[in-house]
mmCIF file of C-alpha atoms in Angstrom:
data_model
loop_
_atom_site.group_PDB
_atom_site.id
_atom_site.type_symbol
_atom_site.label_atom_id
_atom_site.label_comp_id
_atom_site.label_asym_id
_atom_site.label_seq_id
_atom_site.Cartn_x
_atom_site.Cartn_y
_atom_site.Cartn_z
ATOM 1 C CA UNK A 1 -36.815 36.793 18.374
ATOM 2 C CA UNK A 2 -39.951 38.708 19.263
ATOM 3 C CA UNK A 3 -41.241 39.953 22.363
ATOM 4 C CA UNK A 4 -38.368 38.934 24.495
ATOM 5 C CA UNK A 5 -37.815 41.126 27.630
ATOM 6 C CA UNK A 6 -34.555 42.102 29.348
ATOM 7 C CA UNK A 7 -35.288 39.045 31.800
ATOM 8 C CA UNK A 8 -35.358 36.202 29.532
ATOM 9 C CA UNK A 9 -33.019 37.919 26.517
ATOM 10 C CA UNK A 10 -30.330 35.171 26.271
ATOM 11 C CA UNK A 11 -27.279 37.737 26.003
ATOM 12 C CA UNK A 12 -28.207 40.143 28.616
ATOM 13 C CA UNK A 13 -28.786 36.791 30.729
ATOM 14 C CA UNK A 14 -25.122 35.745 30.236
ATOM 15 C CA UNK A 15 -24.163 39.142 30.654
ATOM 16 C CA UNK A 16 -25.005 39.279 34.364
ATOM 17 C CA UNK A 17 -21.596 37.376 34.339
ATOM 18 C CA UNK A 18 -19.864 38.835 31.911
ATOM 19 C CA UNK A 19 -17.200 41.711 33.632
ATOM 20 C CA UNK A 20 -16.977 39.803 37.085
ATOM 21 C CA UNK A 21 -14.505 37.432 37.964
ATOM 22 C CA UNK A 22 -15.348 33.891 38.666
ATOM 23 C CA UNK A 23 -15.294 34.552 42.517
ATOM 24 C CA UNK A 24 -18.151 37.036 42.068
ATOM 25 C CA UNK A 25 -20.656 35.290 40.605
ATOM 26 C CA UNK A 26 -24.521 35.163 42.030
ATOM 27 C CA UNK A 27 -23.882 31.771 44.233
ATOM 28 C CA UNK A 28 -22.945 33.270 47.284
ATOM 29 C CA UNK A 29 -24.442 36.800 49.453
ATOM 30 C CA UNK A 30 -20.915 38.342 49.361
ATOM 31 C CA UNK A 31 -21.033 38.501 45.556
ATOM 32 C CA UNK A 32 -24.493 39.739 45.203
ATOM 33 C CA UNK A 33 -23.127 42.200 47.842
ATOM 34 C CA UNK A 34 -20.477 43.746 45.508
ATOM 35 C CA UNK A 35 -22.730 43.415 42.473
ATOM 36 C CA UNK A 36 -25.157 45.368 44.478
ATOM 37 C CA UNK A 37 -22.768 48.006 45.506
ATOM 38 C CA UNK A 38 -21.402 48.701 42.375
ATOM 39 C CA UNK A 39 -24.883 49.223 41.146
ATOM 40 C CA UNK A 40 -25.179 51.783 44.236
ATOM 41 C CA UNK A 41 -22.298 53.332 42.477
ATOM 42 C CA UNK A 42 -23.737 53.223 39.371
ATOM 43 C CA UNK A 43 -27.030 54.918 40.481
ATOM 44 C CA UNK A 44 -25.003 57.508 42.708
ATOM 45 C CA UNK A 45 -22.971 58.405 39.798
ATOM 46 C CA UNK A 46 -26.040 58.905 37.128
ATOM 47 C CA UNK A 47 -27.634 60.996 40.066
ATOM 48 C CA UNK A 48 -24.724 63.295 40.026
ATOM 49 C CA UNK A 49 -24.137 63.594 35.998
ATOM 50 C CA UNK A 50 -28.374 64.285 36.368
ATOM 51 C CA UNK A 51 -27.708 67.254 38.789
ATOM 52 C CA UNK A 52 -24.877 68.638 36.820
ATOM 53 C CA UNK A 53 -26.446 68.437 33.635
ATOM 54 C CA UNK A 54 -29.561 70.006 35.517
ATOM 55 C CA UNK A 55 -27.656 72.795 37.093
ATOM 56 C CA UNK A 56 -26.168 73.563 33.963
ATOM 57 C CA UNK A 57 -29.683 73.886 31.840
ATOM 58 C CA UNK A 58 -31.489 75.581 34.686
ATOM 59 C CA UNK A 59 -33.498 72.447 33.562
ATOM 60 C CA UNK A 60 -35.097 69.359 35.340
ATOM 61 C CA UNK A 61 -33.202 66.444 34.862
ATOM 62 C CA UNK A 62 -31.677 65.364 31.553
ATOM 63 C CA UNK A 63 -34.361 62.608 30.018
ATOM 64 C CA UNK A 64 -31.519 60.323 28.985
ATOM 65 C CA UNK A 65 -29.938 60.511 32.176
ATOM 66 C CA UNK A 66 -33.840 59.777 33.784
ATOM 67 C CA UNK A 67 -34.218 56.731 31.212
ATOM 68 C CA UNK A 68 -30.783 55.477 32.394
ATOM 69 C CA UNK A 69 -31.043 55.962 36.099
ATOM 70 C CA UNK A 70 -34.669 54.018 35.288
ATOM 71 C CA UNK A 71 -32.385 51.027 33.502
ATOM 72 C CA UNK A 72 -30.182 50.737 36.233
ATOM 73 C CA UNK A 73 -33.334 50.672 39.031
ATOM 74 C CA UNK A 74 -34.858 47.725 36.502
ATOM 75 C CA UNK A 75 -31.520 45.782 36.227
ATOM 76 C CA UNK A 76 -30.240 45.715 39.826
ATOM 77 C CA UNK A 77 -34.214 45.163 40.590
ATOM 78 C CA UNK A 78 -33.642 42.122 38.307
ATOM 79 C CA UNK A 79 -29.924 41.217 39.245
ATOM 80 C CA UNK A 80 -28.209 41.634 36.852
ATOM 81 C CA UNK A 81 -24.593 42.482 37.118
ATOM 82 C CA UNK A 82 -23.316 45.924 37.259
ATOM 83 C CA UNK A 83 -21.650 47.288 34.020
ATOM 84 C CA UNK A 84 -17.737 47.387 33.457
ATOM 85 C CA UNK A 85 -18.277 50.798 32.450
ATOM 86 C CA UNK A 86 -20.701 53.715 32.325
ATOM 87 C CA UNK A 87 -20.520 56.140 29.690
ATOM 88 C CA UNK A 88 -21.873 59.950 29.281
ATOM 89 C CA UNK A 89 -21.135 61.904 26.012
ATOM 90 C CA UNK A 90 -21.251 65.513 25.395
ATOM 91 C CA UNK A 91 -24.988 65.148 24.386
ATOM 92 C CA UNK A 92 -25.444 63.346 27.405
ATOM 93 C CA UNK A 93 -26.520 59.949 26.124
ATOM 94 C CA UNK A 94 -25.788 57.691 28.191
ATOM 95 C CA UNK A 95 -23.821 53.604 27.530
ATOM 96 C CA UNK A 96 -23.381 50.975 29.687
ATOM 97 C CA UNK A 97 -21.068 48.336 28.728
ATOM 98 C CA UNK A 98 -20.360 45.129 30.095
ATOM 99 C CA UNK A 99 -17.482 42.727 29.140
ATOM 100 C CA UNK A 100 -13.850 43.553 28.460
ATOM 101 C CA UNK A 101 -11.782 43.520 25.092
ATOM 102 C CA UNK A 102 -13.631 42.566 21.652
ATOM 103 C CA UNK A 103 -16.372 40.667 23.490
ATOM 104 C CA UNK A 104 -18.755 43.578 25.069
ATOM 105 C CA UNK A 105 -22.195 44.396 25.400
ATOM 106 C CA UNK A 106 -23.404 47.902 25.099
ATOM 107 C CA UNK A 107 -26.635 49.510 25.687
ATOM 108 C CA UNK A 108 -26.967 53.237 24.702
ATOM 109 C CA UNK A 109 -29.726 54.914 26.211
ATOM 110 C CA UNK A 110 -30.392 56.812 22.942
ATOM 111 C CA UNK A 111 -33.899 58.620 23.827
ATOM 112 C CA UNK A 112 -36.086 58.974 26.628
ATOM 113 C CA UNK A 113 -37.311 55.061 27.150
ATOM 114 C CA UNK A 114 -35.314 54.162 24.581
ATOM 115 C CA UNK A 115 -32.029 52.337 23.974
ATOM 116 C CA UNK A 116 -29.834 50.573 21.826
ATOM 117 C CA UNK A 117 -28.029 46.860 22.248
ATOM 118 C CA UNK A 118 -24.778 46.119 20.761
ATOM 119 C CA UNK A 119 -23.156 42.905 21.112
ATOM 120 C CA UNK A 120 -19.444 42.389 19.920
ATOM 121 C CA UNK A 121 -17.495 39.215 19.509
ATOM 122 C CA UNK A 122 -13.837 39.154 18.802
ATOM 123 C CA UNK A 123 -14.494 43.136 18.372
ATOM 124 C CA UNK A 124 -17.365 42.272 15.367
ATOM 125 C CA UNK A 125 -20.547 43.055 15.704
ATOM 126 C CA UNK A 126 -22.960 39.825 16.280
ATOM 127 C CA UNK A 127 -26.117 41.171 17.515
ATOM 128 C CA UNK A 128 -27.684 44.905 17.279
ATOM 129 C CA UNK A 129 -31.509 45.852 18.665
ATOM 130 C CA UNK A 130 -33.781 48.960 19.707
ATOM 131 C CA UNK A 131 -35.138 48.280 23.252
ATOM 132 C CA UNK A 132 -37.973 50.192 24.312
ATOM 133 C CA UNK A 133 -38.538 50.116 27.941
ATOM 134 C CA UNK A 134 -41.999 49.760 29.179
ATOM 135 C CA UNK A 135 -42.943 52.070 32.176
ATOM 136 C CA UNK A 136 -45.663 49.364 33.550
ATOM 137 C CA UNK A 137 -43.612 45.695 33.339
ATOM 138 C CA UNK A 138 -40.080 47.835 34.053
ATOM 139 C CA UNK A 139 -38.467 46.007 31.493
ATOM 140 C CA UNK A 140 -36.770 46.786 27.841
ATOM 141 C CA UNK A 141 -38.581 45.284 25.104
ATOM 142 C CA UNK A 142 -36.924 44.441 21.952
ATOM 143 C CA UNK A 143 -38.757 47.132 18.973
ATOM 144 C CA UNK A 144 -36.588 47.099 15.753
ATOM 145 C CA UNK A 145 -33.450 45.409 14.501
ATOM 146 C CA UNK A 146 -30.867 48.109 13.237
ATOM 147 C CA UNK A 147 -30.188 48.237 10.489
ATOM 148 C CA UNK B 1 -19.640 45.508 3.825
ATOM 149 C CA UNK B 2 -20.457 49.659 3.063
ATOM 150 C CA UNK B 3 -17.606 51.485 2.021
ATOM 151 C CA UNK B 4 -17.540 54.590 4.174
ATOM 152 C CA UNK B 5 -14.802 56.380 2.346
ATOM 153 C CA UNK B 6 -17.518 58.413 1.092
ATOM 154 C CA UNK B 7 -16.284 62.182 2.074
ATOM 155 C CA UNK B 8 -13.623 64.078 0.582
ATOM 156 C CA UNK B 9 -10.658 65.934 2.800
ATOM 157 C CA UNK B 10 -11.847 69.049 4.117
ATOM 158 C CA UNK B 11 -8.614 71.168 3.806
ATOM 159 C CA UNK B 12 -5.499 68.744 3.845
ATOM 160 C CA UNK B 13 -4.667 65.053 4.778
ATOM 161 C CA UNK B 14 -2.392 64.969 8.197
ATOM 162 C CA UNK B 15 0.959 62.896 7.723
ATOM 163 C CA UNK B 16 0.828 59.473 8.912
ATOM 164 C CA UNK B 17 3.976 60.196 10.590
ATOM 165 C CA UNK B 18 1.778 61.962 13.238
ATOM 166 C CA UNK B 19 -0.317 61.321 16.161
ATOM 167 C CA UNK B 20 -3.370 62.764 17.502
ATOM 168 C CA UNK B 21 -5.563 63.003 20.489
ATOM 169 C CA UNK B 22 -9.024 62.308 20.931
ATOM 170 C CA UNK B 23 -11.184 63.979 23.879
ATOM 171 C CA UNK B 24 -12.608 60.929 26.183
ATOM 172 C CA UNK B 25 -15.927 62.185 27.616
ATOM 173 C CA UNK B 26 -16.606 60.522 31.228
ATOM 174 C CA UNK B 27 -16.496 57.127 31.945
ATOM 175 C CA UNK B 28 -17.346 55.700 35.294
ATOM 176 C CA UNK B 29 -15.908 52.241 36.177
ATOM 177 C CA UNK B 30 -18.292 51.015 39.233
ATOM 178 C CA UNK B 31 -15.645 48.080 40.041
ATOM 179 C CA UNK B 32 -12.507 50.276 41.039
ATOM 180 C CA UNK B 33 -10.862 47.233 40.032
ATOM 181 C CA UNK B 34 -11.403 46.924 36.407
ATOM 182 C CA UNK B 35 -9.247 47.719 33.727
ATOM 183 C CA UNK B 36 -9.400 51.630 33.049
ATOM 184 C CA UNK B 37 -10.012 51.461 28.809
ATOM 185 C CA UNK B 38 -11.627 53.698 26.850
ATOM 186 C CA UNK B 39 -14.603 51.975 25.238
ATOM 187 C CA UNK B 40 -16.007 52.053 22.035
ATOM 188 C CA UNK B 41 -18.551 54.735 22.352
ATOM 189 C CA UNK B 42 -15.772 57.258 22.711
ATOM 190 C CA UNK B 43 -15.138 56.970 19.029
ATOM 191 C CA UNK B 44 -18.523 56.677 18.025
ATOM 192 C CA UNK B 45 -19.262 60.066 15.610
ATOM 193 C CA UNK B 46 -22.515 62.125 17.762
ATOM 194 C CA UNK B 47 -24.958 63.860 15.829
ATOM 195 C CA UNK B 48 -22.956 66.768 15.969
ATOM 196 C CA UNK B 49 -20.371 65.300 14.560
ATOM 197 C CA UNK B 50 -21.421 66.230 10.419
ATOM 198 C CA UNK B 51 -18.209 67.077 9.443
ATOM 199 C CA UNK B 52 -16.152 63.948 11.286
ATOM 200 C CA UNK B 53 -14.539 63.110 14.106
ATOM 201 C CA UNK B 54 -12.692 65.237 16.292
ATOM 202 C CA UNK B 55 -8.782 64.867 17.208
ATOM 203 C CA UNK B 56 -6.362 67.198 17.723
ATOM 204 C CA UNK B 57 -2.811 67.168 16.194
ATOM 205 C CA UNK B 58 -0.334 65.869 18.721
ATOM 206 C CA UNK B 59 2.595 68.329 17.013
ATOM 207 C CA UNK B 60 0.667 71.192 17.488
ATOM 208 C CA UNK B 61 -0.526 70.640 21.102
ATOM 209 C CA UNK B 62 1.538 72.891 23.684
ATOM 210 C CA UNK B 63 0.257 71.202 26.938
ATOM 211 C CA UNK B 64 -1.828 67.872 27.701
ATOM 212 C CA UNK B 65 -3.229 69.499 30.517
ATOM 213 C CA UNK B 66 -4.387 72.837 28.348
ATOM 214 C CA UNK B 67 -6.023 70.460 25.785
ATOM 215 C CA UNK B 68 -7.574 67.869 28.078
ATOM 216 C CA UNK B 69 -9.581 71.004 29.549
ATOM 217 C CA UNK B 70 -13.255 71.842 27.873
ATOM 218 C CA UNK B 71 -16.280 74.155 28.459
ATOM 219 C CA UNK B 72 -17.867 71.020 30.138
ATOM 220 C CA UNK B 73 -14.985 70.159 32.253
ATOM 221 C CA UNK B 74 -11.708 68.718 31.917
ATOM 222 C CA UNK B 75 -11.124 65.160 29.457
ATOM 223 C CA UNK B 76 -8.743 62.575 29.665
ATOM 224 C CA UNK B 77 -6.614 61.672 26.366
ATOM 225 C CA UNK B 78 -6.396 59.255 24.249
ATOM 226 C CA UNK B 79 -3.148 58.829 21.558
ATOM 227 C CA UNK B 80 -4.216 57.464 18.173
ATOM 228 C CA UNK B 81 -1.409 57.176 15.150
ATOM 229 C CA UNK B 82 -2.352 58.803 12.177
ATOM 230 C CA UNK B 83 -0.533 55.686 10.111
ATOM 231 C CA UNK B 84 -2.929 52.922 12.440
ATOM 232 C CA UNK B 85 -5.932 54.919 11.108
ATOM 233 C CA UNK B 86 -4.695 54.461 8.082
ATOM 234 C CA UNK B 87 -4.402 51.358 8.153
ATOM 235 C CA UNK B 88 -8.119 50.732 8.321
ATOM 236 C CA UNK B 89 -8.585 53.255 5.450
ATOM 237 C CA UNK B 90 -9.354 56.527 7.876
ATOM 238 C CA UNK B 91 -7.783 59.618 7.081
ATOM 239 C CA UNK B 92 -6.975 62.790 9.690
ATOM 240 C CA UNK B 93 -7.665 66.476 7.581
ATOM 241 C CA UNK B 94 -6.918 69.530 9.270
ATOM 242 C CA UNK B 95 -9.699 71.597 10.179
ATOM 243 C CA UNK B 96 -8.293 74.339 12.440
ATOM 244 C CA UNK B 97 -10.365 76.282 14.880
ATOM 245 C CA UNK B 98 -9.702 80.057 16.107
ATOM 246 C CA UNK B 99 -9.591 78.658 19.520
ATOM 247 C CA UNK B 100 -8.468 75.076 19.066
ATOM 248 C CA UNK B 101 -5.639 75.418 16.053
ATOM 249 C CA UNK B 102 -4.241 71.675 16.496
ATOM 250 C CA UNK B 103 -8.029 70.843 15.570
ATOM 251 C CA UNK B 104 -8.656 68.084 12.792
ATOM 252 C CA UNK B 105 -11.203 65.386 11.670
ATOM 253 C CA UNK B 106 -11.698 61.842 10.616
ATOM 254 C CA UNK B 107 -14.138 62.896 8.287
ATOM 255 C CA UNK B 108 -15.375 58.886 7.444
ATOM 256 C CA UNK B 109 -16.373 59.058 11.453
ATOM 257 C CA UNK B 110 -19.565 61.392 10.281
ATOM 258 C CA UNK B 111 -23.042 61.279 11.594
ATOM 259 C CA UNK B 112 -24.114 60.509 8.496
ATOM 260 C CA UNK B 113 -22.157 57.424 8.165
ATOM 261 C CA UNK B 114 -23.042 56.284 11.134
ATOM 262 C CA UNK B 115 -26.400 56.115 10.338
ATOM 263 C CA UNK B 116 -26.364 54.545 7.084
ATOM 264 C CA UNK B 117 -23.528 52.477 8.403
ATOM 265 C CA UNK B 118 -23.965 51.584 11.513
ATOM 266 C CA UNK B 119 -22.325 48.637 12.191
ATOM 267 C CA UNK B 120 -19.025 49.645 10.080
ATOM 268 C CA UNK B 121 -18.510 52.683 12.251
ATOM 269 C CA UNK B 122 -18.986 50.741 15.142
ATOM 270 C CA UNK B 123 -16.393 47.894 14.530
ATOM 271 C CA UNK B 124 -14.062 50.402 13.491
ATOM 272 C CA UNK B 125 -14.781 52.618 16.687
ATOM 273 C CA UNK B 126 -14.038 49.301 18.292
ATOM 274 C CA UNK B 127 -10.828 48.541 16.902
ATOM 275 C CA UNK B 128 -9.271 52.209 17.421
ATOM 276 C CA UNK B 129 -10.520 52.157 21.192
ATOM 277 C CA UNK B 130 -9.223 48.171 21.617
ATOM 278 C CA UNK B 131 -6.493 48.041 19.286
ATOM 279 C CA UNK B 132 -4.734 51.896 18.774
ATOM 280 C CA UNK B 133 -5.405 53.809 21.543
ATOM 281 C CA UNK B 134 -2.636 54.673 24.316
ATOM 282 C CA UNK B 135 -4.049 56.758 27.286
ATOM 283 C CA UNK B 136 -1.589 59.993 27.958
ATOM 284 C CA UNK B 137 -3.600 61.919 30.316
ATOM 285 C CA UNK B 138 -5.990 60.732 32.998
ATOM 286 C CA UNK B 139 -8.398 63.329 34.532
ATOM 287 C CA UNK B 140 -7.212 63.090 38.321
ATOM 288 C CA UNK B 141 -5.333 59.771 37.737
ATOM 289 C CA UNK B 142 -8.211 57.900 36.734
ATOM 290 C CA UNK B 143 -11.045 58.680 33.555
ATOM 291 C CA UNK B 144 -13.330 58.227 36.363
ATOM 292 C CA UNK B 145 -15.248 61.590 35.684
#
């Protein structure tokens, strides 16, 4: 695969489902509703981890928490679903995860611009890429298969 | 498949008879609705992690609430058996702190591992978090923190 962009990446496409129910799918306003409130939720909740980390390193705010709050602007932007789950480590990386069980995706915003894809099936790992997000088209572009 | 069985024991294997606890750092469910698991990047070893993994020793913990508290606020925390890690061929060695004597590793869960073997670590960070892990204390009800 080369050059693909968040928008047209297969996976991350059929993510955008993955984590909501049938009843909350994209085919009606009420679900795009939720999917856009929980993406609210999302963005309030990276603002606050940004301010804490900020207050606590007399620092502007944490790059990997910028880079994710900057994913989450792109995805809702684009629609996608809201995660299952946002995650913040000690170092304050930051994961999103959608999908429940063995079958989950999981981008870790890793460096400033600059994340990681995991995909899992039946809790193996199919699928693993760098994204580097592109300040000018707003979109992660695939860079590197991991190793 | 890389075998990550690559670094000896610290100090001294833990029992598989025991249990021990692993720190969640915050997750934030934005559907209040969703299932409340710990996911996968919870077990993931950090860059700081050069030694292993860190757990505490359920034996030698006096109070949930004591341990789930950190300098960055407090955790919620997860159960893991010593015998299920085990079972994947993941060991527990003691590695006591002054302030933190229940501390221990999984010394395969190393930074270094993880990057020469990425994928490994992360199916097998997978299976503890889907398959071995029993929440036993939930910052304010919830690990939505």
């Amino acid at each position: 695969m080369s050059s693909d962009l968040l928008a047209s990446n297969d996976s991350l496409t059929q993510a955008r489902f993955v984590g909501t129910t049938p009843d909350t799918g994209f085919s009606d306003s009420s679900a795009l509703d939720a999917q856009d409130i929980r993406w609210k939720r999302v963005m309030d909740k990276l603002l606050e981890w940004g301010k804490a980390s900020s207050e606590e390193s007399s620092c502007p705010m944490n790059p990997l928490i910028r880079s994710a709050l900057d994913f989450a602007v792109d995805c809702r932007h684009l629609r996608l679903g809201a995660p299952t789950c946002v995650y913040r480590n000690d170092d304050d990386e930051i994961a999103f995860t959608w999908g429940s069980g063995g079958s989950v995706i999981t981008i870790e915003v890793v460096d400033s611009g600059l994340a990681e894809y995991t995909e899992f099936r039946a809790g193996r790992v199919v699928r693993e890429e760098m994204l580097l997000r592109d300040p000018r088209t707003r979109k992660l572009e695939i860079r590197e298969q991991v190793r | 498949m890389t075998d990550v069985r690559s670094k000896p024991p610290s100090t001294e294997l833990v029992e598989p008879s025991e249990d021990v606890l692993r720190r969640i750092p915050q997750h934030f469910y934005p559907d209040p609705n969703a299932p409340r698991q710990p996911q996968w990047v919870a077990f993931k070893p950090s860059k700081r992690d050069v030694d292993g993994l860190s757990v505490g020793r359920l034996k030698l913990v006096r109070s949930l609430a004591d341990y789930a508290r950190t300098t960055r606020g407090e955790r919620s925390l997860a159960q893991v058996a010593v015998a299920d890690l085990r079972s994947i061929e993941l060991s527990v060695t003691t590695d006591p702190l002054p302030n933190d004597p229940a501390h221990a590793l999984i010394p395969e869960l190393n930074a270094q591992n993880y990057a020469t073997s990425k994928r490994r670590i992360k199916e097998l960070a997978m299976q503890i978090a889907r398959e071995f892990t029993k929440m036993v204390f939930l910052v304010d009800g919830s690990t939505d923190r």
